[in-house]
Coordinates of C-alpha atoms in Angstrom, one line a residue:
M119 CA 95.4 -55.8 128.3
S120 CA 93.5 -52.8 127.0
M121 CA 94.2 -49.1 126.3
T122 CA 93.6 -46.7 129.2
W123 CA 92.2 -43.4 128.0
L124 CA 93.1 -40.0 129.4
A125 CA 89.9 -38.7 127.9
D126 CA 87.0 -39.8 125.7
A127 CA 88.9 -38.4 122.7
D128 CA 89.6 -39.1 119.1
F129 CA 92.6 -41.4 119.0
D130 CA 94.5 -39.7 116.1
T131 CA 94.2 -36.1 117.3
A132 CA 94.9 -36.6 121.0
W133 CA 97.9 -34.6 122.2
A134 CA 98.9 -37.3 124.7
H135 CA 99.2 -40.0 122.1
R136 CA 102.0 -38.4 120.1
A137 CA 105.8 -38.6 120.8
W138 CA 107.8 -35.4 121.0
S139 CA 109.3 -36.0 117.6
D140 CA 105.8 -36.1 116.1
F141 CA 105.3 -32.5 117.5
D142 CA 108.7 -31.5 116.0
A143 CA 107.5 -32.7 112.6
F144 CA 103.9 -31.5 112.8
P145 CA 102.9 -29.8 109.5
D146 CA 101.8 -26.1 109.4
K147 CA 101.8 -25.4 113.2
R148 CA 100.8 -21.8 112.6
R149 CA 97.5 -22.9 111.1
A150 CA 96.9 -25.9 113.4
L151 CA 94.1 -25.6 116.0
V152 CA 95.0 -26.9 119.5
I153 CA 91.8 -27.5 121.5
L154 CA 91.7 -27.4 125.3
P155 CA 88.5 -28.9 126.7
V156 CA 87.4 -27.3 130.0
H157 CA 85.0 -29.3 132.2
G158 CA 83.7 -28.9 135.7
F159 CA 82.3 -31.3 138.3
A160 CA 78.8 -30.4 139.6
D161 CA 75.4 -31.5 140.5
H162 CA 73.4 -29.5 138.0
G163 CA 70.0 -30.7 139.3
L164 CA 69.9 -33.2 136.4
G165 CA 70.1 -36.4 138.5
L166 CA 73.4 -37.3 136.9
P167 CA 77.0 -38.1 138.0
L168 CA 79.2 -35.2 138.9
D169 CA 81.2 -35.6 135.6
A170 CA 78.2 -35.2 133.3
E171 CA 79.8 -32.2 131.6
E172 CA 82.9 -34.2 130.6
A173 CA 80.7 -37.1 129.4
A174 CA 78.5 -34.8 127.2
G175 CA 81.3 -32.5 126.1
G176 CA 83.7 -35.4 125.3
A177 CA 81.3 -37.2 123.1
I178 CA 80.4 -34.0 121.2
L179 CA 84.0 -32.9 120.7
R180 CA 85.1 -36.4 119.6
R181 CA 82.4 -36.5 117.0
A182 CA 83.2 -33.0 115.8
V183 CA 86.9 -33.7 115.5
T184 CA 86.2 -37.0 113.7
K185 CA 84.3 -35.0 111.1
A186 CA 86.8 -32.1 110.8
K187 CA 90.2 -33.8 111.0
S188 CA 90.4 -34.8 107.3
V189 CA 90.5 -31.1 106.3
L190 CA 91.7 -29.3 109.4
P191 CA 95.0 -29.7 111.4
L192 CA 93.8 -30.5 114.9
V193 CA 95.3 -31.5 118.2
V194 CA 93.2 -32.0 121.4
L195 CA 94.8 -31.6 124.8
P196 CA 93.8 -33.7 127.8
P197 CA 90.8 -31.9 129.4
L198 CA 91.3 -29.3 132.1
R199 CA 89.1 -30.7 135.0
F200 CA 90.0 -28.2 137.7
G201 CA 88.5 -24.8 137.3
L202 CA 86.2 -22.7 139.4
A203 CA 83.6 -24.4 141.8
P204 CA 81.9 -21.4 143.4
Y205 CA 78.8 -23.1 144.8
P206 CA 78.0 -26.0 147.2
H207 CA 76.9 -28.2 144.3
T208 CA 80.2 -27.8 142.5
H209 CA 83.3 -29.8 143.3
F210 CA 87.1 -30.0 143.0
G211 CA 87.6 -26.4 142.2
L212 CA 90.5 -24.0 142.5
D213 CA 91.0 -20.4 143.7
P214 CA 90.5 -18.2 140.6
D215 CA 94.2 -17.1 140.6
D216 CA 95.3 -20.7 140.7
A217 CA 92.9 -21.8 138.0
H218 CA 94.1 -18.9 135.8
A219 CA 97.7 -20.0 136.4
L220 CA 96.9 -23.6 135.5
I221 CA 95.4 -22.5 132.2
R222 CA 98.4 -20.3 131.5
E223 CA 100.9 -23.0 132.2
I224 CA 99.1 -25.6 130.1
S225 CA 99.1 -22.9 127.3
G226 CA 102.8 -22.5 127.8
G227 CA 103.3 -26.0 126.6
V228 CA 101.3 -25.3 123.5
K229 CA 103.4 -22.2 122.7
D230 CA 106.7 -24.1 123.4
A231 CA 105.6 -26.8 121.0
G232 CA 105.5 -24.2 118.2
F233 CA 101.7 -23.8 117.9
T234 CA 100.1 -20.4 117.8
R235 CA 96.3 -21.0 117.9
L236 CA 94.4 -22.3 121.0
V237 CA 90.7 -23.1 121.1
F238 CA 88.9 -23.4 124.4
F239 CA 85.9 -25.7 124.4
C240 CA 84.1 -25.0 127.7
T241 CA 81.2 -27.0 129.0
S242 CA 81.0 -25.4 132.4
P243 CA 78.6 -22.5 133.2
W244 CA 80.9 -21.5 136.1
N245 CA 84.1 -21.4 134.1
K246 CA 83.0 -19.3 131.1
E247 CA 84.2 -16.0 132.5
L248 CA 87.5 -17.6 133.7
V249 CA 88.1 -18.9 130.2
D250 CA 87.2 -15.5 128.6
A251 CA 89.6 -13.7 130.8
A252 CA 92.4 -16.2 130.3
A253 CA 91.9 -16.2 126.5
I254 CA 92.4 -12.4 126.4
D255 CA 95.5 -12.6 128.6
L256 CA 97.0 -15.3 126.5
R257 CA 96.4 -13.2 123.4
A258 CA 98.2 -10.3 125.0
E259 CA 101.0 -12.4 126.5
P260 CA 102.4 -14.8 125.3
G261 CA 100.8 -13.9 122.1
L262 CA 98.7 -16.9 121.2
Q263 CA 95.7 -16.5 118.9
T264 CA 92.9 -17.7 121.1
F265 CA 89.2 -18.6 120.5
V266 CA 86.5 -19.6 122.9
I267 CA 83.6 -22.0 122.2
N268 CA 81.0 -22.6 124.9
L269 CA 78.8 -25.6 124.9
A270 CA 75.8 -23.4 125.7
G271 CA 76.3 -21.6 122.4
L272 CA 75.8 -24.8 120.6
G273 CA 72.5 -25.6 122.2
P274 CA 72.9 -28.0 125.1
D275 CA 73.5 -26.0 128.3
F276 CA 74.3 -27.0 131.9
H277 CA 73.5 -23.6 133.3
P278 CA 70.5 -23.8 135.7
A279 CA 68.8 -20.9 133.9
G280 CA 69.7 -22.1 130.4
A281 CA 67.2 -23.2 127.8
G282 CA 69.2 -26.2 126.8
R283 CA 69.2 -28.1 130.1
A284 CA 67.1 -31.0 128.9
D285 CA 69.3 -31.5 125.9
A286 CA 72.5 -31.5 128.1
Q287 CA 70.8 -34.0 130.4
A288 CA 69.7 -36.3 127.5
I289 CA 73.2 -36.3 126.0
A290 CA 75.1 -37.0 129.2
A291 CA 72.6 -39.7 130.4
H292 CA 72.9 -41.5 127.0
V293 CA 76.7 -41.3 126.9
L294 CA 77.0 -42.6 130.5
G295 CA 74.3 -45.2 130.0
V296 CA 72.4 -44.1 133.1
T297 CA 68.8 -43.0 133.8
P298 CA 68.5 -39.5 135.4
D299 CA 67.5 -39.7 139.0
T300 CA 66.1 -36.4 140.4
G301 CA 64.3 -38.2 143.2
G302 CA 67.1 -37.5 145.6
A303 CA 67.8 -34.0 144.4
R304 CA 68.5 -31.2 146.9
P305 CA 65.9 -28.4 147.2
A306 CA 66.5 -25.6 144.8
D307 CA 68.3 -22.6 146.1
V308 CA 68.5 -19.9 143.4
R309 CA 68.6 -16.2 144.5
D310 CA 68.7 -12.9 142.6
L311 CA 68.0 -14.5 139.3
A312 CA 67.6 -11.2 137.5
F313 CA 70.7 -9.6 139.3
R314 CA 73.7 -10.7 137.3
P315 CA 75.4 -13.1 137.9
G316 CA 72.6 -14.4 140.1
N317 CA 73.3 -16.8 143.0
F318 CA 72.8 -20.4 142.0
R319 CA 73.6 -22.2 145.2
Q320 CA 71.6 -25.3 144.2
P321 CA 70.0 -25.6 140.7
A322 CA 66.4 -26.7 140.6
P323 CA 65.7 -30.3 139.5
L324 CA 64.8 -30.6 135.9
P325 CA 61.2 -32.0 135.5
P326 CA 60.7 -34.8 133.0
P327 CA 60.4 -33.4 129.5
V328 CA 57.0 -33.6 127.7
L329 CA 58.8 -35.0 124.7
A330 CA 62.1 -36.7 125.4
P331 CA 65.0 -35.4 123.2
D332 CA 66.8 -37.8 120.9
P333 CA 70.3 -37.9 122.4
V334 CA 71.9 -39.5 119.3
A335 CA 70.5 -36.8 117.0
L336 CA 71.5 -34.1 119.5
I337 CA 75.1 -35.3 119.7
D338 CA 75.3 -35.4 115.9
S339 CA 73.7 -32.0 115.3
T340 CA 75.8 -30.3 118.1
A341 CA 79.0 -31.9 116.7
R342 CA 78.2 -30.7 113.2
H343 CA 77.7 -27.2 114.6
L344 CA 81.0 -27.4 116.5
A345 CA 82.8 -28.7 113.4
R346 CA 81.5 -25.7 111.4
L347 CA 82.8 -23.3 114.1
L348 CA 86.2 -25.0 113.9
A349 CA 86.2 -24.5 110.2
E350 CA 85.3 -20.8 110.6
I351 CA 88.2 -20.5 113.1
D352 CA 90.5 -22.1 110.6
A353 CA 89.4 -19.5 108.0
H354 CA 90.9 -16.8 110.3
P355 CA 94.4 -16.0 109.0
P356 CA 97.1 -17.1 111.5
L357 CA 98.8 -14.3 113.4
G358 CA 101.2 -12.5 111.0
A359 CA 99.6 -13.9 107.9
D360 CA 98.2 -11.9 105.1
P361 CA 94.6 -11.1 106.2
R362 CA 93.5 -11.2 102.5
A363 CA 94.4 -14.9 102.3
A364 CA 91.3 -16.8 101.2
A365 CA 90.4 -19.8 103.3
S366 CA 89.0 -21.5 100.1
H367 CA 92.6 -21.7 98.8
R368 CA 93.8 -23.8 101.7
A369 CA 94.7 -27.3 101.0
P370 CA 93.7 -30.0 103.5
V371 CA 96.6 -30.8 105.9
M372 CA 97.3 -34.5 106.1
L373 CA 98.6 -35.2 109.6
P374 CA 100.8 -38.2 110.1
R375 CA 98.5 -40.9 111.4
L376 CA 99.3 -43.1 114.4
P377 CA 100.0 -46.8 113.5
E378 CA 96.4 -47.9 113.9
S379 CA 93.3 -46.2 115.3
Y380 CA 91.2 -47.6 118.1
P381 CA 87.5 -47.9 117.4
V382 CA 85.4 -45.0 118.7
S383 CA 85.0 -45.3 122.5
T384 CA 81.7 -46.6 123.6
A385 CA 82.4 -46.5 127.3
G386 CA 81.0 -43.0 127.8
S387 CA 83.9 -42.1 130.0
A388 CA 87.6 -41.5 130.0
F389 CA 88.1 -44.3 132.5
A390 CA 87.7 -48.1 132.2
A391 CA 85.0 -49.8 134.3
P392 CA 87.1 -50.9 137.3
Y393 CA 88.5 -47.4 137.6
R394 CA 85.1 -45.7 137.2
A395 CA 83.4 -47.9 139.7
R396 CA 85.6 -46.2 142.4
Y397 CA 85.9 -42.8 140.8
L398 CA 84.3 -40.0 142.9
P399 CA 83.0 -37.9 140.1
A400 CA 81.2 -40.9 138.7
L401 CA 78.9 -40.7 141.8
T402 CA 75.7 -38.5 141.9
Q403 CA 75.5 -36.0 144.7
A404 CA 72.9 -38.1 146.4
R405 CA 75.2 -41.2 146.4
L406 CA 78.2 -39.1 147.6
D407 CA 76.1 -37.7 150.5
A408 CA 74.8 -41.1 151.4
F409 CA 78.2 -42.8 151.9
A410 CA 78.3 -42.9 155.7
D411 CA 81.8 -44.4 156.3
K412 CA 84.0 -41.7 154.7
A413 CA 86.2 -41.4 157.8
R414 CA 87.4 -45.0 157.2
A415 CA 87.8 -44.7 153.5
L416 CA 91.0 -44.1 151.5
V417 CA 91.0 -41.6 148.6
I418 CA 93.7 -42.0 145.9
I419 CA 94.8 -38.9 144.0
P420 CA 96.7 -40.0 140.8
T421 CA 99.4 -37.5 139.7
G422 CA 101.2 -38.0 136.4
A423 CA 102.7 -35.9 133.6
I424 CA 102.5 -35.0 129.9
E425 CA 106.1 -34.9 128.9
Q426 CA 108.5 -36.3 126.3
H427 CA 109.4 -40.0 126.5
G428 CA 111.7 -40.4 123.6
R429 CA 110.7 -40.8 120.0
H430 CA 109.1 -44.2 120.5
L431 CA 106.6 -43.4 123.3
P432 CA 103.8 -40.8 123.6
V433 CA 104.0 -37.8 125.9
G434 CA 101.1 -39.2 127.9
V435 CA 103.1 -42.2 129.3
D436 CA 103.1 -41.2 133.0
A437 CA 99.4 -40.3 133.1
I438 CA 98.4 -43.4 131.1
L439 CA 100.4 -45.7 133.4
G440 CA 98.8 -44.3 136.5
Q441 CA 95.4 -45.2 135.2
A442 CA 96.6 -48.6 134.0
W443 CA 98.0 -49.5 137.4
L444 CA 94.7 -48.5 139.1
N445 CA 92.6 -50.3 136.5
H446 CA 94.5 -53.5 137.3
A447 CA 94.9 -53.0 141.0
L448 CA 91.4 -52.0 142.0
P449 CA 89.8 -55.3 140.9
K450 CA 92.4 -57.1 143.1
L451 CA 91.1 -55.5 146.3
S452 CA 89.4 -57.8 148.7
P453 CA 85.5 -57.6 148.9
A454 CA 85.9 -56.0 152.3
A455 CA 88.4 -53.4 151.2
A456 CA 87.0 -52.4 147.8
P457 CA 84.0 -50.4 149.1
R458 CA 86.3 -48.1 151.1
V459 CA 88.6 -47.1 148.3
F460 CA 87.9 -44.2 146.0
V461 CA 89.8 -42.3 143.3
A462 CA 89.8 -38.5 143.0
P463 CA 90.0 -36.7 139.6
P464 CA 93.5 -37.3 138.2
V465 CA 96.2 -34.6 138.0
T466 CA 97.2 -35.3 134.4
C467 CA 99.9 -32.7 134.0
G468 CA 102.8 -32.3 136.4
K469 CA 106.1 -30.5 137.1
S470 CA 108.0 -31.5 134.0
N471 CA 110.3 -28.5 133.3
E472 CA 113.3 -30.8 133.3
H473 CA 112.1 -31.8 129.8
A474 CA 112.1 -28.3 128.5
G475 CA 113.1 -28.1 124.8
F476 CA 111.2 -31.2 123.8
P477 CA 108.0 -30.2 122.1
G478 CA 104.8 -31.8 123.5
T479 CA 105.8 -31.4 127.1
V480 CA 103.2 -29.5 129.2
S481 CA 104.6 -28.5 132.6
L482 CA 103.1 -27.0 135.7
S483 CA 105.0 -24.8 138.1
A484 CA 105.8 -26.1 141.6
R485 CA 103.4 -23.4 143.0
T486 CA 100.5 -24.5 140.8
L487 CA 101.0 -28.2 141.5
R488 CA 101.1 -27.5 145.2
R489 CA 98.1 -25.3 145.1
L490 CA 96.2 -27.9 143.1
L491 CA 97.0 -30.7 145.5
L492 CA 96.1 -28.5 148.5
A493 CA 92.7 -27.7 146.9
L494 CA 92.0 -31.3 146.2
A495 CA 92.9 -32.3 149.8
A496 CA 90.8 -29.5 151.3
H497 CA 87.8 -30.4 149.2
L498 CA 88.1 -34.1 150.2
R499 CA 88.3 -33.1 153.8
G500 CA 85.2 -30.9 153.4
L501 CA 83.4 -34.0 151.9
G502 CA 84.2 -35.9 155.1
F503 CA 87.3 -38.0 154.0
R504 CA 90.2 -38.2 156.3
H505 CA 92.8 -40.5 154.6
I506 CA 94.5 -39.6 151.3
A507 CA 97.2 -41.4 149.2
I508 CA 98.8 -39.8 146.2
L509 CA 99.7 -42.3 143.5
N510 CA 102.5 -40.5 141.7
T511 CA 103.9 -41.8 138.4
H512 CA 106.3 -38.9 137.5
G513 CA 109.5 -38.5 139.5
G514 CA 109.6 -34.7 138.8
N515 CA 106.5 -34.3 140.9
S516 CA 107.9 -36.1 144.0
P517 CA 109.7 -33.2 145.8
V518 CA 106.6 -30.9 145.5
I519 CA 104.3 -33.7 146.6
V520 CA 106.3 -34.6 149.6
Y521 CA 106.5 -31.1 151.1
T522 CA 102.8 -30.5 150.2
L523 CA 101.9 -33.7 152.0
R524 CA 103.5 -32.4 155.1
E525 CA 101.4 -29.3 154.8
I526 CA 98.2 -31.4 154.2
Q527 CA 99.1 -33.4 157.3
T528 CA 99.7 -30.4 159.5
V529 CA 97.3 -27.7 158.3
L530 CA 94.4 -29.9 157.2
G531 CA 94.9 -32.6 159.8
L532 CA 94.6 -35.4 157.3
R533 CA 96.4 -38.7 157.2
A534 CA 98.2 -38.3 153.9
G535 CA 101.1 -40.0 152.1
M536 CA 102.5 -41.2 148.8
L537 CA 102.0 -44.6 147.2
G538 CA 105.1 -46.2 145.6
L539 CA 105.5 -48.8 142.9
P540 CA 108.3 -51.3 143.2
R541 CA 110.4 -51.7 140.1
P542 CA 111.0 -55.3 138.9
A543 CA 113.8 -57.3 140.4
D544 CA 114.9 -58.8 137.1
L545 CA 116.1 -55.5 135.5
S546 CA 119.7 -55.6 134.5
A547 CA 122.1 -53.7 136.9
Q548 CA 122.6 -51.0 134.2
E549 CA 118.9 -50.6 133.7
A550 CA 118.1 -50.6 137.5
A551 CA 120.7 -47.9 138.1
N552 CA 120.2 -45.7 135.1
G553 CA 117.0 -46.8 133.2
F554 CA 114.8 -44.2 134.8
H555 CA 113.0 -42.6 131.9
A556 CA 111.5 -44.2 128.7
G557 CA 113.7 -47.2 129.1
E558 CA 112.9 -50.9 129.4
W559 CA 110.5 -50.7 132.3
E560 CA 108.2 -47.9 131.0
T561 CA 108.4 -49.2 127.4
A562 CA 107.4 -52.7 128.4
L563 CA 104.5 -51.5 130.6
M564 CA 103.2 -49.3 127.7
L565 CA 103.4 -52.4 125.4
A566 CA 101.2 -54.2 127.8
C567 CA 98.6 -51.5 128.4
A568 CA 98.7 -49.2 125.3
G569 CA 100.7 -51.1 122.8
K570 CA 99.4 -49.3 119.7
L571 CA 101.0 -46.1 121.0
V572 CA 104.5 -47.7 121.1
R573 CA 106.8 -47.4 118.1
M574 CA 109.5 -50.0 118.8
D575 CA 111.1 -49.2 115.4
R576 CA 112.1 -45.9 117.0
A577 CA 113.3 -47.3 120.3
V578 CA 116.9 -46.6 121.3
R579 CA 119.4 -47.4 124.1
E580 CA 120.8 -44.3 125.7
H581 CA 122.1 -44.4 129.3
P582 CA 123.3 -41.2 130.9
A583 CA 126.1 -43.1 132.8
Q584 CA 127.7 -46.5 133.1
V585 CA 127.3 -48.6 136.2
D586 CA 130.9 -49.4 136.3
D587 CA 132.1 -45.8 136.1
P588 CA 133.4 -45.2 139.7
G589 CA 132.4 -41.9 141.3
E590 CA 130.2 -40.7 138.4
L591 CA 127.5 -38.1 139.1
R592 CA 124.3 -40.0 138.6
P593 CA 121.0 -38.1 138.6
G594 CA 119.5 -38.7 142.0
G595 CA 122.1 -41.2 143.2
A596 CA 125.4 -41.4 145.1
P597 CA 128.0 -40.1 145.5
A598 CA 126.6 -36.7 144.5
V599 CA 123.3 -35.3 143.2
F600 CA 123.1 -32.7 140.5
A601 CA 120.2 -30.8 139.1
W602 CA 119.8 -31.8 135.5
L603 CA 117.7 -31.1 132.4
T604 CA 117.0 -34.0 130.0
R605 CA 119.1 -32.2 127.3
D606 CA 122.1 -32.3 129.6
I607 CA 122.2 -36.1 129.7
S608 CA 120.2 -37.4 126.7
A609 CA 119.8 -36.4 123.1
S610 CA 116.8 -38.7 122.4
G611 CA 115.0 -38.1 125.7
V612 CA 115.6 -41.7 126.7
M613 CA 117.5 -42.7 129.8
G614 CA 117.6 -46.5 129.6
D615 CA 117.4 -49.3 127.1
A616 CA 114.0 -49.2 125.4
T617 CA 115.1 -51.8 122.9
A618 CA 115.1 -54.5 125.6
A619 CA 111.4 -54.1 126.3
T620 CA 108.9 -56.8 125.3
L621 CA 105.2 -57.3 125.7
K622 CA 105.7 -60.5 127.7
K623 CA 107.8 -58.6 130.3
G624 CA 105.4 -55.7 130.4
A625 CA 102.4 -57.9 131.0
R626 CA 104.1 -59.7 133.8
W627 CA 105.5 -56.5 135.4
L628 CA 102.1 -54.8 135.2
D629 CA 100.4 -57.8 136.9
E630 CA 103.1 -58.0 139.6
S631 CA 103.2 -54.2 140.3
S632 CA 99.4 -53.8 140.3
T633 CA 99.2 -56.8 142.8
A634 CA 101.7 -55.1 145.0
L635 CA 99.8 -51.8 144.7
A636 CA 96.5 -53.5 145.7
H637 CA 98.2 -55.0 148.8
R638 CA 99.7 -51.7 149.8
I639 CA 96.3 -50.0 149.4
E640 CA 94.7 -52.5 151.7
E641 CA 97.5 -52.1 154.3
L642 CA 96.7 -48.3 154.4
L643 CA 93.0 -48.7 155.0
P644 CA 92.2 -47.5 158.5

């Protein structure tokens, strides 16, 4: 079993890899820099997959953070993949108000965790102004100290009028391990080039460079530039600090390291190979256009959460497990079924406000989650797909997903539903009834797919109710249902017996549940 990444990120500084108690104990939060990568999906005329921005930006950011983390306190959030998509060559975008709300709600989790400084690292030419506006709003209210770094300012540039297009193309192609293919590019459609902002309906294909850039050298030089900018940001006094404080007097902050670092990713992607083979943004525009049987395909939208899972598990559990299930289920599809199954960009954060008060939780509002799902479904419909299944790995999302699916069915006319995952039959009665968060099941699964993120020395057993208590009010169960926050029923954040989890159980349960998921996916194919 192997780790499933939420992003091509530095292992030690990834927000999603830390438990809520690690955020509670994080040193010097006022000085720490929280980085939010912002990527878009687009055909930039470079003959590359739609997620070229994330490939290039992720590699540069990971290298920069690796260089800077020994002297700067850094935490990197999972990337924001849903911004603006104003042109036909851009994909999976949101309405500007919804994109702004998404940024604001993610930033709320940063503020709630006790951090005060947020750095946007934006690779998208179409989201620069959105990020600029959001950064000012977040400085005004809720009072975060915000900074914006655009990839174009470092040299490589995905903008069709930018001077650094060849560098961006070289980096992304190298990271993804592909050769740019501009043979199937659409005809250029650029209007009013000198009339800001111009109308870039379809960027012109990039001709082969006279002298091919060295992508390895470009990544390293761009990462060094980014690391220097992060150091300059660190030199700014935190809000409320004495502005005369000299940065040279700052001692390096030694962050608590996770048990053991993974080697630097060489996959060139946030997703393992089985997942990426069916991942829509991994296609070029030409391949996406050429797929002729979209009406008989099924697109899976993974939805997860970034939320506390006790002191022994990272906050990224739900999002990690969603990818793990797909990574194990997709290769189990029959040869006839596999070509008709695709995966949309994952919704990493979810509605997690029941975990308010536990630092590290990043929660979306019901409105923003609904609007995001509607936008995804509408875009898939526009691409020609007619069958959608949401794979949800966070219970707090479920009510919003269900009523949004009804809207997708009725308003968009799509066949849409939710994929479920059966829990193992051999859980104890107590665990089956009340082990619904960070207990034996989730802990065992994490041991199987991301074991180095699990701290079994911190595992506890904490059930919110006993099975043999007649008439108790169980969350979500008979005889009554009550609205609860985690702090109402658990001091540790655990609802279950995490101490009973083993790697052996987790490996078996992951295999069984992913097999059941593969069978269910095949049943849903039209």
